[in-house]
C-alpha cells in the first residue's frame, strides 16, 4: 500500500497522486501543468504509469490543473470510471470541452506557421472528441455518501467550498487486514466566501495530503474587500466610461454577479448595463443555478427572497461573437465581465483594445495575475501594452481588489488541519516552495509530522518507519 506524488509536488499545477492498495491502482486528480511554455510542454510527456492499469480516478474538482489531463489519460488507454461530485461532472463538461477547442485552435495556428516553414504539423494536445470520450467515463457522487469503489477501497466526498462541486476526498484502504485512511484536501475554499459553504472539517486520518497555495499569506477580510469594490463602482460612475472586469468563467464570474445583485442599490449598479461576455461563464452560471442546493445558508436565504441570485434586469448574457462585438460600440455605462481572468486570451482582450487607452474607463482586477501574463503587466503599472501587435496606451484607472480568493489563506489552512482529532502526518502539495515551507513551520509548531514530497516520491503507507499510525 503506497502513495506516489506525481503532480503538484513542490509546484502548484498538475495535481496527480497514485494510490496503490493490493492489486488496485487509483488516481486522485489528473491535472494539467500550467504556466510557462516549458512547463506546459510536460503535459505531452507519457504518464509515469500505465494508464490501462489504473482501476479508477477520483477527481476533487473541475479546475483544469486537477482535471485537464483526463482526456489524455483516456486517450492513453484508461477505461475505468472517473468518480466525482455531480456538479464537478457538469462543470467538467464545460471546462474540458473549452480546453480541447483551445488545443485545437493552438495546433491549427502553429501548423499554419510550420507549413510555411516546411515543417511537419503538430497534433493538438487533445481534441473535443477526446474530451467527450473522457466525459463518458464520469460517475457522479454526492457529498457525505460513503461508497465502495473497489474491493478494499471506500470513498466519501466532503464539501471543500472552493468552487461548485469541489471536494475533500476521504479514502479508506484495506490490504491484508491493514487499514489506512487518507484524506486529500483538494483545493480548500476561503471561509466566508459568497455562494458556497465553508470547507467541511474532517476528524480522522492516517495521512493528510494538503494544499498549501496561500501557506504564507492571509487574505483581506470580506468586509474590507466589499467596501473596496463598492468604492470603485461609485468612483467609476463619475467618470462616465466603462468598467472592465477580467474574470475566470467558473467561480469568480458567479461571485461577481452575486455581489452586483446584492449591492445593486448601494453600489449604484442599477445605473449600469452589465454584460457577462463569455459563453463559458454563462454556461457555468447555469450549472451553479442548477445546483443551488449546494449553496450556503445566506445564498439560500437570498434565493428564497429575491429569486435567482445571479439574475438582474440590467444583466445581459452575450453568447455570440456578434453580441460581443456590439459591446465595443458602447462608450460608457457598461460593466463588462469577460475572460480570460489574466487577459491572456478570450474576449477581454477586445474590450481592453477599445477601452484601456481611455481615461474615463476603469479596469478591476479581482483575481490572481500570474507572472508573465498581460493582466500582471497592467497591474504592475505598464504604461503601454501590446494587443495583436498594436501598442495600446494604459489610460484607464486600474484597480486591484485582492480579497476575492477561492483558496483558504494561511489561518484557514491551519484551522482545517487543527480539526483532526489526532495529529496525522501531513504531506504538503499544491504550493510554491516559499508558502509551503512557511506553512510547514506553522504545522510543526502544532506538532504535526510534515512531509514535502518531491516529484515522483513514493511513500509506503504500511512501513513502520513512516509516521503514519
Ligand atoms: Zn482549484
Short mmCIF file of C-alpha atoms and ligand atoms in Angstrom, two decimals:
data_model
loop_
_atom_site.label_atom_id
_atom_site.label_comp_id
_atom_site.label_asym_id
_atom_site.label_seq_id
_atom_site.Cartn_x
_atom_site.Cartn_y
_atom_site.Cartn_z
CA UNK A 1 0.00 0.00 0.00
CA UNK A 2 1.56 3.28 -1.04
CA UNK A 3 1.04 6.73 -2.49
CA UNK A 4 3.13 8.36 -5.20
CA UNK A 5 3.21 12.12 -5.64
CA UNK A 6 3.21 12.50 -9.41
CA UNK A 7 1.98 16.07 -9.77
CA UNK A 8 1.64 19.30 -7.77
CA UNK A 9 4.63 18.10 -5.76
CA UNK A 10 6.60 21.25 -4.92
CA UNK A 11 4.60 23.15 -7.53
CA UNK A 12 1.03 24.39 -7.85
CA UNK A 13 -0.39 22.87 -11.02
CA UNK A 14 -0.68 19.35 -12.45
CA UNK A 15 -2.26 17.67 -9.39
CA UNK A 16 -1.92 13.88 -9.64
CA UNK A 17 -1.47 11.24 -6.95
CA UNK A 18 -1.27 7.50 -7.48
CA UNK A 19 -2.50 5.25 -4.68
CA UNK A 20 -1.71 1.54 -4.75
CA UNK A 21 -3.65 -0.82 -2.50
CA UNK A 22 -3.03 -4.52 -3.07
CA UNK A 23 -3.59 -5.13 -6.77
CA UNK A 24 -5.57 -1.93 -7.17
CA UNK A 25 -4.34 1.36 -8.56
CA UNK A 26 -6.21 4.57 -8.07
CA UNK A 27 -5.52 8.07 -9.28
CA UNK A 28 -6.54 11.18 -7.35
CA UNK A 29 -6.81 14.02 -9.89
CA UNK A 30 -5.19 14.14 -13.30
CA UNK A 31 -4.43 17.80 -13.78
CA UNK A 32 -2.85 19.92 -16.45
CA UNK A 33 0.51 21.57 -15.84
CA UNK A 34 0.01 25.29 -16.41
CA UNK A 35 2.42 28.20 -16.66
CA UNK A 36 5.38 28.88 -18.92
CA UNK A 37 5.64 27.09 -22.28
CA UNK A 38 8.41 24.82 -20.98
CA UNK A 39 6.17 23.65 -18.13
CA UNK A 40 3.19 23.14 -20.37
CA UNK A 41 5.30 21.02 -22.72
CA UNK A 42 5.44 18.44 -19.89
CA UNK A 43 1.75 17.74 -20.49
CA UNK A 44 2.76 15.93 -23.66
CA UNK A 45 5.11 13.55 -21.85
CA UNK A 46 3.96 9.98 -21.28
CA UNK A 47 2.35 9.20 -17.91
CA UNK A 48 4.70 7.81 -15.24
CA UNK A 49 2.45 4.72 -15.02
CA UNK A 50 0.45 2.51 -17.35
CA UNK A 51 -2.94 4.25 -17.81
CA UNK A 52 -4.52 0.88 -18.71
CA UNK A 53 -3.61 -0.45 -15.27
CA UNK A 54 -5.48 2.29 -13.39
CA UNK A 55 -8.74 0.98 -11.92
CA UNK A 56 -10.41 4.32 -11.19
CA UNK A 57 -9.86 8.05 -10.88
CA UNK A 58 -11.25 10.26 -8.14
CA UNK A 59 -11.49 13.89 -9.17
CA UNK A 60 -11.56 16.62 -6.49
CA UNK A 61 -12.89 19.47 -8.67
CA UNK A 62 -13.29 20.84 -12.17
CA UNK A 63 -10.34 23.26 -12.42
CA UNK A 64 -8.02 22.22 -15.24
CA UNK A 65 -4.96 21.91 -13.03
CA UNK A 66 -6.86 18.99 -11.43
CA UNK A 67 -8.91 17.62 -14.33
CA UNK A 68 -7.21 18.79 -17.52
CA UNK A 69 -5.21 15.68 -18.40
CA UNK A 70 -8.14 13.26 -18.11
CA UNK A 71 -8.75 13.26 -21.88
CA UNK A 72 -5.07 12.33 -22.34
CA UNK A 73 -5.41 9.54 -19.79
CA UNK A 74 -8.36 8.11 -21.71
CA UNK A 75 -6.51 8.56 -24.99
CA UNK A 76 -3.66 6.55 -23.47
CA UNK A 77 -5.93 3.64 -22.65
CA UNK A 78 -7.60 4.32 -19.28
CA UNK A 79 -11.04 2.66 -19.38
CA UNK A 80 -12.19 2.90 -15.75
CA UNK A 81 -14.63 5.23 -14.05
CA UNK A 82 -13.90 8.84 -13.01
CA UNK A 83 -15.70 9.37 -9.70
CA UNK A 84 -16.52 12.93 -8.81
CA UNK A 85 -19.25 15.17 -7.44
CA UNK A 86 -22.15 15.59 -9.87
CA UNK A 87 -21.63 19.38 -10.08
CA UNK A 88 -17.98 18.77 -10.98
CA UNK A 89 -19.12 16.46 -13.76
CA UNK A 90 -21.33 19.25 -15.12
CA UNK A 91 -18.55 21.83 -14.88
CA UNK A 92 -16.00 19.47 -16.49
CA UNK A 93 -18.36 19.17 -19.43
CA UNK A 94 -17.75 22.90 -19.98
CA UNK A 95 -14.08 23.07 -18.93
CA UNK A 96 -12.74 20.09 -20.85
CA UNK A 97 -14.65 20.97 -24.00
CA UNK A 98 -13.27 24.51 -23.84
CA UNK A 99 -9.72 23.31 -23.14
CA UNK A 100 -9.98 20.94 -26.10
CA UNK A 101 -11.13 23.63 -28.52
CA UNK A 102 -8.27 25.86 -27.36
CA UNK A 103 -5.86 22.97 -28.02
CA UNK A 104 -7.31 22.55 -31.49
CA UNK A 105 -7.01 26.27 -32.24
CA UNK A 106 -3.44 26.42 -30.90
CA UNK A 107 -2.41 23.48 -33.07
CA UNK A 108 -4.11 24.98 -36.11
CA UNK A 109 -2.31 28.28 -35.59
CA UNK A 110 1.03 26.55 -35.03
CA UNK A 111 0.54 24.34 -38.09
CA UNK A 112 -0.07 27.29 -40.39
CA UNK A 113 3.34 28.61 -39.33
CA UNK A 114 5.00 25.22 -39.59
CA UNK A 115 3.56 24.65 -43.06
CA UNK A 116 5.10 27.90 -44.28
CA UNK A 117 8.47 26.79 -42.95
CA UNK A 118 8.14 23.33 -44.46
CA UNK A 119 7.92 21.68 -41.06
CA UNK A 120 5.77 18.71 -40.06
CA UNK A 121 2.43 19.57 -38.42
CA UNK A 122 1.81 19.02 -34.70
CA UNK A 123 -1.23 17.37 -33.17
CA UNK A 124 -3.40 19.17 -30.63
CA UNK A 125 -2.75 18.05 -27.04
CA UNK A 126 -6.25 16.57 -27.24
CA UNK A 127 -9.39 17.22 -29.23
CA UNK A 128 -13.05 17.78 -28.41
CA UNK A 129 -13.67 14.15 -29.34
CA UNK A 130 -11.08 13.06 -26.76
CA UNK A 131 -12.76 15.26 -24.13
CA UNK A 132 -16.19 13.83 -24.96
CA UNK A 133 -14.83 10.29 -24.64
CA UNK A 134 -13.41 11.09 -21.20
CA UNK A 135 -16.73 12.60 -20.10
CA UNK A 136 -18.49 9.31 -20.81
CA UNK A 137 -16.41 7.66 -18.06
CA UNK A 138 -17.58 10.10 -15.36
CA UNK A 139 -19.68 8.74 -12.50
CA UNK A 140 -21.43 11.19 -10.22
CA UNK A 141 -21.25 11.10 -6.43
CA UNK A 142 -22.81 13.32 -3.76
CA UNK A 143 -21.23 14.80 -0.66
CA UNK A 144 -21.30 12.71 2.50
CA UNK A 145 -22.08 9.45 0.73
CA UNK A 146 -19.68 6.63 1.60
CA UNK A 147 -19.15 4.23 -1.24
CA UNK A 148 -17.08 1.14 -2.00
CA UNK A 149 -15.33 1.84 -5.31
CA UNK A 150 -13.26 -1.34 -5.47
CA UNK A 151 -12.67 -4.23 -3.07
CA UNK A 152 -10.70 -2.69 -0.20
CA UNK A 153 -11.28 0.90 -1.35
CA UNK A 154 -14.02 3.11 0.08
CA UNK A 155 -14.50 6.79 -0.59
CA UNK A 156 -16.51 9.75 0.69
CA UNK A 157 -16.55 13.30 -0.69
CA UNK A 158 -16.99 16.32 1.58
CA UNK A 159 -17.61 19.90 0.53
CA UNK A 160 -14.31 21.78 0.07
CA UNK A 161 -16.01 25.16 -0.52
CA UNK A 162 -13.56 26.11 -3.30
CA UNK A 163 -15.76 26.10 -6.42
CA UNK A 164 -19.11 24.43 -7.03
CA UNK A 165 -18.77 20.66 -6.57
CA UNK A 166 -15.26 20.86 -5.12
CA UNK A 167 -14.47 18.03 -2.76
CA UNK A 168 -12.25 16.88 0.04
CA UNK A 169 -11.65 13.16 -0.54
CA UNK A 170 -11.74 10.68 2.34
CA UNK A 171 -10.28 7.36 1.28
CA UNK A 172 -10.34 4.15 3.34
CA UNK A 173 -7.93 1.45 2.20
CA UNK A 174 -7.67 -2.16 3.34
CA UNK A 175 -4.85 -4.51 2.35
CA UNK A 176 -4.25 -7.90 4.05
CA UNK A 177 -6.15 -6.79 7.12
CA UNK A 178 -4.22 -3.49 7.38
CA UNK A 179 -6.34 -0.36 7.25
CA UNK A 180 -5.31 3.17 6.44
CA UNK A 181 -7.32 6.32 5.97
CA UNK A 182 -6.11 9.02 3.60
CA UNK A 183 -7.61 12.49 3.33
CA UNK A 184 -6.98 14.71 0.33
CA UNK A 185 -7.86 18.34 0.95
CA UNK A 186 -8.23 19.10 -2.76
CA UNK A 187 -8.27 22.89 -3.05
CA UNK A 188 -9.72 24.30 0.16
CA UNK A 189 -12.11 27.21 -0.06
CA UNK A 190 -11.90 30.60 1.59
CA UNK A 191 -14.21 30.66 4.61
CA UNK A 192 -16.87 33.34 4.38
CA UNK A 193 -16.81 33.34 0.57
CA UNK A 194 -20.18 34.01 -1.06
CA UNK A 195 -22.47 31.32 -2.52
CA UNK A 196 -20.60 28.25 -1.30
CA UNK A 197 -20.36 26.64 2.11
CA UNK A 198 -17.18 26.71 4.14
CA UNK A 199 -14.80 23.75 3.85
CA UNK A 200 -16.07 20.76 5.80
CA UNK A 201 -13.84 19.61 8.63
CA UNK A 202 -12.66 16.02 8.86
CA UNK A 203 -11.76 14.32 12.14
CA UNK A 204 -9.86 11.14 11.28
CA UNK A 205 -6.87 10.44 9.07
CA UNK A 206 -3.61 8.50 8.95
CA UNK A 207 -2.24 10.72 6.20
CA UNK A 208 -3.46 14.13 5.06
CA UNK A 209 -2.47 15.36 1.61
CA UNK A 210 -2.98 19.09 1.83
CA UNK A 211 -2.76 22.06 -0.48
CA UNK A 212 -0.52 24.98 0.50
CA UNK A 213 -1.20 27.64 -2.16
CA UNK A 214 -1.52 30.50 0.34
CA UNK A 215 0.52 28.91 3.13
CA UNK A 216 2.36 32.17 3.79
CA UNK A 217 -0.45 34.70 3.32
CA UNK A 218 -3.72 35.93 4.72
CA UNK A 219 -6.49 37.43 2.62
CA UNK A 220 -8.10 40.75 3.39
CA UNK A 221 -11.35 40.46 5.28
CA UNK A 222 -14.57 40.12 3.31
CA UNK A 223 -15.85 43.39 4.76
CA UNK A 224 -12.79 45.32 3.58
CA UNK A 225 -12.96 43.70 0.15
CA UNK A 226 -16.60 44.58 -0.34
CA UNK A 227 -16.09 48.15 0.84
CA UNK A 228 -13.23 48.47 -1.63
CA UNK A 229 -15.31 47.09 -4.51
CA UNK A 230 -18.19 49.41 -3.69
CA UNK A 231 -15.88 52.42 -3.73
CA UNK A 232 -14.54 51.53 -7.15
CA UNK A 233 -18.05 51.32 -8.62
CA UNK A 234 -19.08 54.62 -7.09
CA UNK A 235 -15.92 56.34 -8.30
CA UNK A 236 -16.29 54.89 -11.79
CA UNK A 237 -19.78 56.26 -12.14
CA UNK A 238 -18.47 59.80 -12.05
CA UNK A 239 -16.02 59.24 -14.88
CA UNK A 240 -18.78 58.01 -17.19
CA UNK A 241 -16.73 55.42 -19.00
CA UNK A 242 -16.92 51.63 -18.95
CA UNK A 243 -15.70 49.19 -16.32
CA UNK A 244 -13.90 46.04 -17.45
CA UNK A 245 -13.55 43.08 -15.12
CA UNK A 246 -11.36 40.24 -16.36
CA UNK A 247 -12.70 37.15 -14.60
CA UNK A 248 -12.41 33.40 -14.61
CA UNK A 249 -15.51 31.83 -16.10
CA UNK A 250 -16.08 29.44 -13.25
CA UNK A 251 -16.39 30.74 -9.71
CA UNK A 252 -15.23 34.35 -9.93
CA UNK A 253 -17.82 35.38 -12.55
CA UNK A 254 -20.65 33.96 -10.42
CA UNK A 255 -19.30 35.62 -7.27
CA UNK A 256 -19.20 38.98 -9.05
CA UNK A 257 -22.77 38.65 -10.32
CA UNK A 258 -23.88 37.63 -6.85
CA UNK A 259 -22.25 40.71 -5.30
CA UNK A 260 -23.52 43.06 -8.02
CA UNK A 261 -27.05 41.85 -7.47
CA UNK A 262 -26.88 42.04 -3.71
CA UNK A 263 -25.28 45.51 -3.62
CA UNK A 264 -27.27 46.79 -6.58
CA UNK A 265 -28.58 49.93 -4.91
CA UNK A 266 -25.71 50.56 -2.54
CA UNK A 267 -23.08 50.45 -5.30
CA UNK A 268 -25.30 52.12 -7.89
CA UNK A 269 -25.18 49.04 -10.12
CA UNK A 270 -28.74 49.74 -11.29
CA UNK A 271 -27.35 52.72 -13.26
CA UNK A 272 -25.13 50.46 -15.35
CA UNK A 273 -25.68 47.86 -18.02
CA UNK A 274 -23.89 44.67 -17.00
CA UNK A 275 -22.57 42.31 -19.68
CA UNK A 276 -21.42 38.78 -18.95
CA UNK A 277 -19.44 38.41 -22.14
CA UNK A 278 -18.32 34.79 -22.03
CA UNK A 279 -20.23 31.74 -23.29
CA UNK A 280 -18.31 29.61 -20.82
CA UNK A 281 -19.16 31.84 -17.84
CA UNK A 282 -22.81 31.87 -18.93
CA UNK A 283 -22.88 28.07 -19.05
CA UNK A 284 -21.13 27.88 -15.68
CA UNK A 285 -23.68 30.29 -14.19
CA UNK A 286 -26.41 27.94 -15.40
CA UNK A 287 -24.67 24.99 -13.75
CA UNK A 288 -24.41 26.99 -10.49
CA UNK A 289 -28.12 27.76 -10.71
CA UNK A 290 -28.97 24.12 -11.34
CA UNK A 291 -27.08 23.03 -8.21
CA UNK A 292 -28.47 25.71 -5.90
CA UNK A 293 -28.97 23.09 -3.20
CA UNK A 294 -25.21 23.24 -2.63
CA UNK A 295 -25.32 26.94 -1.75
CA UNK A 296 -24.63 28.21 1.77
CA UNK A 297 -27.34 29.40 4.14
CA UNK A 298 -27.01 33.04 3.12
CA UNK A 299 -27.36 32.28 -0.59
CA UNK A 300 -30.37 30.05 0.18
CA UNK A 301 -31.96 32.90 2.06
CA UNK A 302 -31.36 35.40 -0.74
CA UNK A 303 -32.58 32.99 -3.37
CA UNK A 304 -35.80 32.50 -1.44
CA UNK A 305 -36.25 36.23 -1.02
CA UNK A 306 -35.03 37.65 -4.35
CA UNK A 307 -35.08 34.69 -6.73
CA UNK A 308 -32.12 33.66 -8.90
CA UNK A 309 -29.06 35.13 -7.11
CA UNK A 310 -27.31 35.84 -10.44
CA UNK A 311 -30.16 37.48 -12.36
CA UNK A 312 -30.60 41.26 -12.67
CA UNK A 313 -32.87 43.20 -15.03
CA UNK A 314 -29.83 45.11 -16.35
CA UNK A 315 -27.70 41.98 -16.90
CA UNK A 316 -27.10 40.80 -20.46
CA UNK A 317 -25.59 37.48 -21.45
CA UNK A 318 -23.60 37.84 -24.63
CA UNK A 319 -23.07 34.47 -26.20
CA UNK A 320 -22.24 35.07 -29.85
CA UNK A 321 -19.22 36.95 -31.27
CA UNK A 322 -21.65 39.44 -32.85
CA UNK A 323 -23.19 40.21 -29.46
CA UNK A 324 -19.70 40.62 -28.02
CA UNK A 325 -18.57 42.94 -30.80
CA UNK A 326 -21.66 45.10 -30.32
CA UNK A 327 -20.38 45.93 -26.81
CA UNK A 328 -17.32 47.56 -28.43
CA UNK A 329 -19.53 50.42 -29.57
CA UNK A 330 -20.65 51.23 -26.02
CA UNK A 331 -18.66 54.25 -24.84
CA UNK A 332 -19.92 54.50 -21.28
CA UNK A 333 -22.17 52.96 -18.65
CA UNK A 334 -21.20 49.33 -19.22
CA UNK A 335 -19.76 46.86 -16.73
CA UNK A 336 -18.14 44.15 -18.83
CA UNK A 337 -17.22 40.86 -17.21
CA UNK A 338 -15.21 38.72 -19.63
CA UNK A 339 -12.46 36.11 -19.72
CA UNK A 340 -9.77 35.22 -19.57
CA UNK A 341 -9.11 36.09 -15.96
CA UNK A 342 -5.48 37.02 -16.62
CA UNK A 343 -6.17 38.69 -20.01
CA UNK A 344 -4.07 36.13 -21.88
CA UNK A 345 -6.87 35.22 -24.23
CA UNK A 346 -10.59 35.49 -24.66
CA UNK A 347 -12.91 38.38 -25.31
CA UNK A 348 -11.49 40.66 -22.61
CA UNK A 349 -8.62 41.47 -24.99
CA UNK A 350 -11.02 43.08 -27.46
CA UNK A 351 -12.56 45.13 -24.69
CA UNK A 352 -9.11 46.18 -23.50
CA UNK A 353 -8.27 47.33 -27.01
CA UNK A 354 -11.37 49.53 -27.08
CA UNK A 355 -11.23 50.84 -23.51
CA UNK A 356 -7.79 50.58 -21.95
CA UNK A 357 -6.47 53.80 -23.56
CA UNK A 358 -9.48 55.86 -22.46
CA UNK A 359 -9.14 57.86 -19.24
CA UNK A 360 -12.85 57.57 -18.43
CA UNK A 361 -12.58 53.78 -18.18
CA UNK A 362 -11.74 51.52 -15.26
CA UNK A 363 -10.33 48.01 -15.09
CA UNK A 364 -10.92 45.96 -11.96
CA UNK A 365 -8.60 43.02 -11.36
CA UNK A 366 -10.40 40.75 -8.93
CA UNK A 367 -8.25 37.64 -9.28
CA UNK A 368 -4.68 36.42 -9.09
CA UNK A 369 -2.46 37.56 -12.01
CA UNK A 370 0.40 35.16 -12.72
CA UNK A 371 3.81 36.41 -13.74
CA UNK A 372 4.21 36.90 -17.49
CA UNK A 373 0.51 37.45 -18.19
CA UNK A 374 -0.94 40.59 -19.74
CA UNK A 375 -3.04 41.10 -16.61
CA UNK A 376 0.08 41.12 -14.46
CA UNK A 377 1.76 43.69 -16.72
CA UNK A 378 -1.19 46.05 -16.39
CA UNK A 379 -1.41 45.52 -12.62
CA UNK A 380 2.34 46.18 -12.34
CA UNK A 381 1.82 49.59 -13.92
CA UNK A 382 2.79 49.15 -17.59
CA UNK A 383 2.33 52.44 -19.49
CA UNK A 384 1.57 50.64 -22.75
CA UNK A 385 0.71 47.07 -23.69
CA UNK A 386 0.70 45.13 -26.93
CA UNK A 387 -2.54 43.72 -28.28
CA UNK A 388 -2.36 41.97 -31.67
CA UNK A 389 0.95 43.74 -32.37
CA UNK A 390 -0.70 47.11 -31.76
CA UNK A 391 0.60 49.31 -28.95
CA UNK A 392 -2.18 50.45 -26.61
CA UNK A 393 -1.67 53.15 -24.03
CA UNK A 394 -2.86 52.39 -20.49
CA UNK A 395 -5.03 55.42 -19.79
CA UNK A 396 -7.79 53.76 -17.77
CA UNK A 397 -7.79 53.64 -13.97
CA UNK A 398 -6.51 50.25 -12.80
CA UNK A 399 -7.87 48.76 -9.57
CA UNK A 400 -6.78 45.57 -7.88
CA UNK A 401 -9.17 44.04 -5.39
CA UNK A 402 -7.19 41.31 -3.71
CA UNK A 403 -9.57 39.75 -1.20
CA UNK A 404 -11.60 37.61 -3.59
CA UNK A 405 -9.83 34.30 -3.45
CA UNK A 406 -11.16 30.81 -3.91
CA UNK A 407 -8.40 29.45 -1.68
CA UNK A 408 -8.08 29.35 2.08
CA UNK A 409 -5.44 31.70 3.47
CA UNK A 410 -2.83 30.56 5.97
CA UNK A 411 -5.09 30.59 9.04
CA UNK A 412 -7.84 28.80 7.09
CA UNK A 413 -5.43 26.00 6.19
CA UNK A 414 -4.15 25.69 9.76
CA UNK A 415 -7.63 25.70 11.18
CA UNK A 416 -8.74 22.96 8.81
CA UNK A 417 -5.80 20.80 9.91
CA UNK A 418 -6.45 21.54 13.57
CA UNK A 419 -9.87 19.91 13.26
CA UNK A 420 -8.30 16.47 13.03
CA UNK A 421 -8.67 14.75 16.38
CA UNK A 422 -5.06 13.45 16.36
CA UNK A 423 -2.05 14.99 14.63
CA UNK A 424 -1.87 12.91 11.45
CA UNK A 425 1.13 13.10 9.13
CA UNK A 426 0.54 15.81 6.56
CA UNK A 427 2.06 15.84 3.08
CA UNK A 428 2.06 19.35 1.65
CA UNK A 429 1.37 19.74 -2.06
CA UNK A 430 -0.02 22.36 -4.47
CA UNK A 431 2.24 25.21 -3.41
CA UNK A 432 5.38 27.09 -4.35
CA UNK A 433 8.40 26.48 -2.10
CA UNK A 434 8.02 29.64 -0.02
CA UNK A 435 4.35 29.25 1.03
CA UNK A 436 4.78 25.51 1.51
CA UNK A 437 7.78 25.87 3.82
CA UNK A 438 6.14 28.64 5.82
CA UNK A 439 3.03 26.52 6.31
CA UNK A 440 5.22 23.55 7.29
CA UNK A 441 6.76 25.60 10.11
CA UNK A 442 3.34 26.56 11.46
CA UNK A 443 2.14 22.96 11.24
CA UNK A 444 5.24 21.70 13.01
CA UNK A 445 4.54 24.18 15.78
CA UNK A 446 1.24 22.29 16.17
CA UNK A 447 3.33 19.09 16.45
CA UNK A 448 2.23 17.84 13.07
CA UNK A 449 4.65 15.48 11.29
CA UNK A 450 5.13 17.29 7.96
CA UNK A 451 6.33 15.90 4.64
CA UNK A 452 7.09 17.87 1.50
CA UNK A 453 7.24 15.14 -1.13
CA UNK A 454 9.45 15.58 -4.17
CA UNK A 455 8.00 14.95 -7.64
CA UNK A 456 7.65 11.20 -8.17
CA UNK A 457 8.34 10.36 -4.49
CA UNK A 458 6.66 7.22 -3.23
CA UNK A 459 5.52 6.82 0.35
CA UNK A 460 4.87 3.40 1.86
CA UNK A 461 1.66 3.63 3.86
CA UNK A 462 2.34 0.50 5.93
CA UNK A 463 6.02 0.87 6.76
CA UNK A 464 6.82 1.20 10.43
CA UNK A 465 9.35 3.93 9.57
CA UNK A 466 6.70 6.31 8.38
CA UNK A 467 4.93 8.39 10.95
CA UNK A 468 1.63 7.01 9.84
CA UNK A 469 -0.17 5.16 12.59
ZN1 LIG B 1 -8.90 24.78 -7.89
#
